[in-house]
mmCIF file of C-alpha atoms in Angstrom:
data_model
loop_
_atom_site.group_PDB
_atom_site.id
_atom_site.type_symbol
_atom_site.label_atom_id
_atom_site.label_comp_id
_atom_site.label_asym_id
_atom_site.label_seq_id
_atom_site.Cartn_x
_atom_site.Cartn_y
_atom_site.Cartn_z
ATOM 1 C CA UNK A 222 98.789 77.995 86.100
ATOM 2 C CA UNK A 223 97.892 81.721 86.298
ATOM 3 C CA UNK A 224 99.054 84.594 84.281
ATOM 4 C CA UNK A 225 102.294 86.168 85.584
ATOM 5 C CA UNK A 226 103.047 89.920 85.254
ATOM 6 C CA UNK A 227 106.691 90.965 86.170
ATOM 7 C CA UNK A 228 107.042 94.536 87.391
ATOM 8 C CA UNK A 229 110.656 95.588 87.626
ATOM 9 C CA UNK A 230 112.546 99.007 87.987
ATOM 10 C CA UNK A 231 114.977 100.830 89.747
ATOM 11 C CA UNK A 232 114.126 101.494 93.516
ATOM 12 C CA UNK A 233 112.098 104.641 93.513
ATOM 13 C CA UNK A 234 110.205 104.047 90.029
ATOM 14 C CA UNK A 235 107.151 103.079 91.974
ATOM 15 C CA UNK A 236 107.031 99.197 91.900
ATOM 16 C CA UNK A 237 105.560 98.447 95.262
ATOM 17 C CA UNK A 238 102.881 100.721 95.192
ATOM 18 C CA UNK A 239 101.749 99.972 91.459
ATOM 19 C CA UNK A 240 101.929 96.129 91.958
ATOM 20 C CA UNK A 241 99.871 96.545 94.927
ATOM 21 C CA UNK A 242 97.206 98.631 93.242
ATOM 22 C CA UNK A 243 97.214 96.270 90.189
ATOM 23 C CA UNK A 244 96.894 93.184 92.266
ATOM 24 C CA UNK A 245 93.768 94.430 93.961
ATOM 25 C CA UNK A 246 92.405 95.633 90.350
ATOM 26 C CA UNK A 247 92.867 92.314 88.592
ATOM 27 C CA UNK A 248 92.243 90.300 92.066
ATOM 28 C CA UNK A 249 95.549 88.873 91.666
ATOM 29 C CA UNK A 250 98.549 87.899 94.246
ATOM 30 C CA UNK A 251 101.420 90.389 94.625
ATOM 31 C CA UNK A 252 104.838 88.859 95.168
ATOM 32 C CA UNK A 253 107.408 91.497 96.537
ATOM 33 C CA UNK A 254 110.789 89.850 96.049
ATOM 34 C CA UNK A 255 112.427 91.977 98.697
ATOM 35 C CA UNK A 256 109.548 91.103 101.301
ATOM 36 C CA UNK A 257 109.835 87.419 100.308
ATOM 37 C CA UNK A 258 113.587 86.922 100.497
ATOM 38 C CA UNK A 259 113.510 88.774 104.109
ATOM 39 C CA UNK A 260 110.489 86.897 105.360
ATOM 40 C CA UNK A 261 111.932 83.472 104.272
ATOM 41 C CA UNK A 262 115.497 84.187 104.771
ATOM 42 C CA UNK A 263 116.280 83.393 101.090
ATOM 43 C CA UNK A 264 119.570 85.348 101.086
ATOM 44 C CA UNK A 265 123.330 84.409 101.126
ATOM 45 C CA UNK A 266 124.394 87.374 103.261
ATOM 46 C CA UNK A 267 123.876 90.841 104.341
ATOM 47 C CA UNK A 268 125.954 93.614 102.515
ATOM 48 C CA UNK A 269 126.600 96.016 105.371
ATOM 49 C CA UNK A 270 128.275 98.698 103.186
ATOM 50 C CA UNK A 271 125.284 98.806 100.909
ATOM 51 C CA UNK A 272 122.660 98.172 103.484
ATOM 52 C CA UNK A 273 121.069 95.192 101.633
ATOM 53 C CA UNK A 274 120.889 91.550 101.655
ATOM 54 C CA UNK A 275 122.346 89.244 98.846
ATOM 55 C CA UNK A 276 119.379 87.144 97.693
ATOM 56 C CA UNK A 277 120.207 83.431 97.031
ATOM 57 C CA UNK A 278 119.125 82.550 93.835
ATOM 58 C CA UNK A 279 119.279 78.938 94.327
ATOM 59 C CA UNK A 280 116.678 79.200 96.998
ATOM 60 C CA UNK A 281 114.524 82.160 95.883
ATOM 61 C CA UNK A 282 113.707 80.943 92.399
ATOM 62 C CA UNK A 283 112.637 77.470 93.219
ATOM 63 C CA UNK A 284 110.451 78.979 96.263
ATOM 64 C CA UNK A 285 108.995 81.584 93.579
ATOM 65 C CA UNK A 286 108.148 78.916 91.203
ATOM 66 C CA UNK A 287 106.446 76.741 93.965
ATOM 67 C CA UNK A 288 104.316 79.694 94.932
ATOM 68 C CA UNK A 289 103.496 80.747 90.949
ATOM 69 C CA UNK A 290 102.584 77.047 90.391
ATOM 70 C CA UNK A 291 100.155 76.862 93.506
ATOM 71 C CA UNK A 292 98.180 80.070 92.665
ATOM 72 C CA UNK A 293 95.136 80.006 90.602
ATOM 73 C CA UNK A 294 94.778 83.728 90.114
ATOM 74 C CA UNK A 295 96.993 86.492 88.336
ATOM 75 C CA UNK A 296 100.314 86.975 89.984
ATOM 76 C CA UNK A 297 102.404 90.044 90.144
ATOM 77 C CA UNK A 298 106.075 89.640 90.947
ATOM 78 C CA UNK A 299 107.699 93.059 91.791
ATOM 79 C CA UNK A 300 111.356 93.810 92.341
ATOM 80 C CA UNK A 301 114.319 95.406 90.858
ATOM 81 C CA UNK A 302 115.578 91.998 90.051
ATOM 82 C CA UNK A 303 112.235 90.329 88.929
ATOM 83 C CA UNK A 304 113.822 89.003 85.866
ATOM 84 C CA UNK A 305 114.623 85.780 87.867
ATOM 85 C CA UNK A 306 111.233 84.596 86.914
ATOM 86 C CA UNK A 307 111.884 82.260 83.929
ATOM 87 C CA UNK A 308 110.424 83.314 80.802
ATOM 88 C CA UNK A 309 108.103 80.727 80.097
ATOM 89 C CA UNK A 310 106.124 81.710 83.106
ATOM 90 C CA UNK A 311 105.855 85.459 82.118
ATOM 91 C CA UNK A 312 102.998 86.850 80.193
ATOM 92 C CA UNK A 313 104.382 90.401 80.180
ATOM 93 C CA UNK A 314 107.568 92.271 81.932
ATOM 94 C CA UNK A 315 106.888 95.754 82.657
ATOM 95 C CA UNK A 316 109.882 98.129 83.465
ATOM 96 C CA UNK A 317 108.893 101.160 85.485
ATOM 97 C CA UNK A 318 111.352 104.035 84.433
ATOM 98 C CA UNK A 319 111.741 107.685 86.036
ATOM 99 C CA UNK A 320 113.548 110.661 84.930
ATOM 100 C CA UNK A 321 116.985 110.589 86.882
ATOM 101 C CA UNK A 322 116.047 114.234 88.525
ATOM 102 C CA UNK A 323 113.002 112.957 89.703
ATOM 103 C CA UNK A 324 114.318 109.772 90.919
ATOM 104 C CA UNK A 325 117.127 111.264 92.827
ATOM 105 C CA UNK A 326 114.092 113.305 94.842
ATOM 106 C CA UNK A 327 112.093 110.297 95.566
ATOM 107 C CA UNK A 328 115.133 108.252 96.854
ATOM 108 C CA UNK A 329 116.353 111.477 99.153
ATOM 109 C CA UNK A 330 112.753 111.372 100.436
ATOM 110 C CA UNK A 331 113.207 107.787 101.228
ATOM 111 C CA UNK A 332 116.261 108.816 103.006
ATOM 112 C CA UNK A 333 118.553 106.730 101.060
ATOM 113 C CA UNK A 334 122.360 107.123 101.593
ATOM 114 C CA UNK A 335 124.066 109.566 99.000
ATOM 115 C CA UNK A 336 125.997 106.476 97.584
ATOM 116 C CA UNK A 337 122.857 104.514 97.233
ATOM 117 C CA UNK A 338 121.222 107.263 95.626
ATOM 118 C CA UNK A 339 123.998 107.660 92.947
ATOM 119 C CA UNK A 340 124.162 103.906 92.432
ATOM 120 C CA UNK A 341 120.353 103.815 91.664
ATOM 121 C CA UNK A 342 120.139 106.973 89.600
ATOM 122 C CA UNK A 343 123.054 105.716 87.440
ATOM 123 C CA UNK A 344 121.596 102.198 87.018
ATOM 124 C CA UNK A 345 118.241 104.138 85.963
ATOM 125 C CA UNK A 346 120.013 106.361 83.409
ATOM 126 C CA UNK A 347 121.864 103.196 82.016
ATOM 127 C CA UNK A 348 118.761 101.257 81.914
ATOM 128 C CA UNK A 349 120.015 98.304 83.994
ATOM 129 C CA UNK A 350 116.543 96.671 84.654
ATOM 130 C CA UNK A 351 115.508 96.976 80.890
ATOM 131 C CA UNK A 352 118.938 95.493 79.755
ATOM 132 C CA UNK A 353 118.505 92.741 82.450
ATOM 133 C CA UNK A 354 114.657 92.077 81.083
ATOM 134 C CA UNK A 355 116.186 91.876 77.563
ATOM 135 C CA UNK A 356 118.605 89.195 78.717
ATOM 136 C CA UNK A 357 115.678 87.081 80.127
ATOM 137 C CA UNK A 358 112.618 87.697 78.068
ATOM 138 C CA UNK A 359 111.414 87.865 74.397
ATOM 139 C CA UNK A 360 111.347 91.615 73.298
ATOM 140 C CA UNK A 361 107.804 91.388 72.600
ATOM 141 C CA UNK A 362 106.888 90.589 76.366
ATOM 142 C CA UNK A 363 108.881 93.901 77.472
ATOM 143 C CA UNK A 364 107.374 97.184 78.091
ATOM 144 C CA UNK A 365 108.601 100.294 79.655
ATOM 145 C CA UNK A 366 106.424 103.003 81.373
ATOM 146 C CA UNK A 367 107.775 106.326 82.318
ATOM 147 C CA UNK A 368 106.433 107.159 85.646
ATOM 148 C CA UNK A 369 107.947 110.535 86.120
ATOM 149 C CA UNK A 370 104.826 112.503 85.935
ATOM 150 C CA UNK A 371 102.159 109.799 86.327
ATOM 151 C CA UNK A 372 100.208 108.975 89.473
ATOM 152 C CA UNK A 373 100.252 105.120 90.509
ATOM 153 C CA UNK A 374 96.781 104.736 89.209
ATOM 154 C CA UNK A 375 97.618 106.347 86.018
ATOM 155 C CA UNK A 376 100.413 103.744 85.728
ATOM 156 C CA UNK A 377 98.192 100.940 86.670
ATOM 157 C CA UNK A 378 95.895 101.929 83.793
ATOM 158 C CA UNK A 379 98.591 101.750 81.290
ATOM 159 C CA UNK A 380 99.453 98.381 82.577
ATOM 160 C CA UNK A 381 95.884 97.138 82.364
ATOM 161 C CA UNK A 382 96.085 98.259 78.473
ATOM 162 C CA UNK A 383 99.348 96.076 78.006
ATOM 163 C CA UNK A 384 97.561 93.251 79.632
ATOM 164 C CA UNK A 385 94.707 93.607 77.203
ATOM 165 C CA UNK A 386 97.223 93.720 74.249
ATOM 166 C CA UNK A 387 97.116 97.493 73.736
ATOM 167 C CA UNK A 388 100.480 98.306 74.962
ATOM 168 C CA UNK A 389 102.272 98.618 71.595
ATOM 169 C CA UNK A 390 103.153 102.445 72.444
ATOM 170 C CA UNK A 391 105.146 101.079 75.499
ATOM 171 C CA UNK A 392 107.073 98.630 73.927
ATOM 172 C CA UNK A 393 110.750 98.584 75.276
ATOM 173 C CA UNK A 394 113.556 100.796 73.563
ATOM 174 C CA UNK A 395 111.713 104.157 73.613
ATOM 175 C CA UNK A 396 113.232 105.675 76.825
ATOM 176 C CA UNK A 397 116.647 106.815 76.782
ATOM 177 C CA UNK A 398 117.807 108.825 79.689
ATOM 178 C CA UNK A 399 121.390 109.079 78.196
ATOM 179 C CA UNK A 400 120.057 111.071 75.394
ATOM 180 C CA UNK A 401 117.708 113.045 77.515
ATOM 181 C CA UNK A 402 120.184 114.249 79.958
ATOM 182 C CA UNK A 403 122.709 115.107 77.358
ATOM 183 C CA UNK A 404 120.067 117.304 75.474
ATOM 184 C CA UNK A 405 119.246 118.873 78.970
ATOM 185 C CA UNK A 406 122.864 119.194 79.807
ATOM 186 C CA UNK A 407 122.467 117.237 82.903
ATOM 187 C CA UNK A 408 124.603 114.128 82.149
ATOM 188 C CA UNK A 409 127.657 115.287 83.771
ATOM 189 C CA UNK A 410 125.661 115.774 87.157
ATOM 190 C CA UNK A 411 125.100 112.203 87.303
ATOM 191 C CA UNK A 412 128.557 110.769 86.402
ATOM 192 C CA UNK A 413 131.413 112.784 88.396
#
């Protein structure tokens, strides 16, 4: 079985671009969870209000395991709920993080609805993807990279360091947007 790298993070942190570049660099296979769910209809229902589908984990997880077990090259699984990959298959879980102000700008550029921008920025501030990873994987496997002012290629270079075992600097727990925003006097901008 192959090495599995999980790349998670709130929408807008760069997961899809970074996972694609990383897959090419390490000659691996990239699995975009959102794409897989839509392509293979692995969802329960469509949430029209939030403009998204609700993945059917009872279908998605077995399908994902089937793919992981059948591939002989490194695998990158990317998505904001990538913690569905069982820990025993995962070599490293990388959570991409972005300063909430920058994330808000990126989501506006993607034409997200205001309610969806608020939901995702608040999730980033609270570290939801990091929290989910901590509830799934051993802490030693989890890393966070602040993508705020990094290019996708710079972020990929950091991930390569992590894969090589040189990522101590990026261990989970060093990014705290609540504290940063409080210090910047911006916290109330996001929780009205």
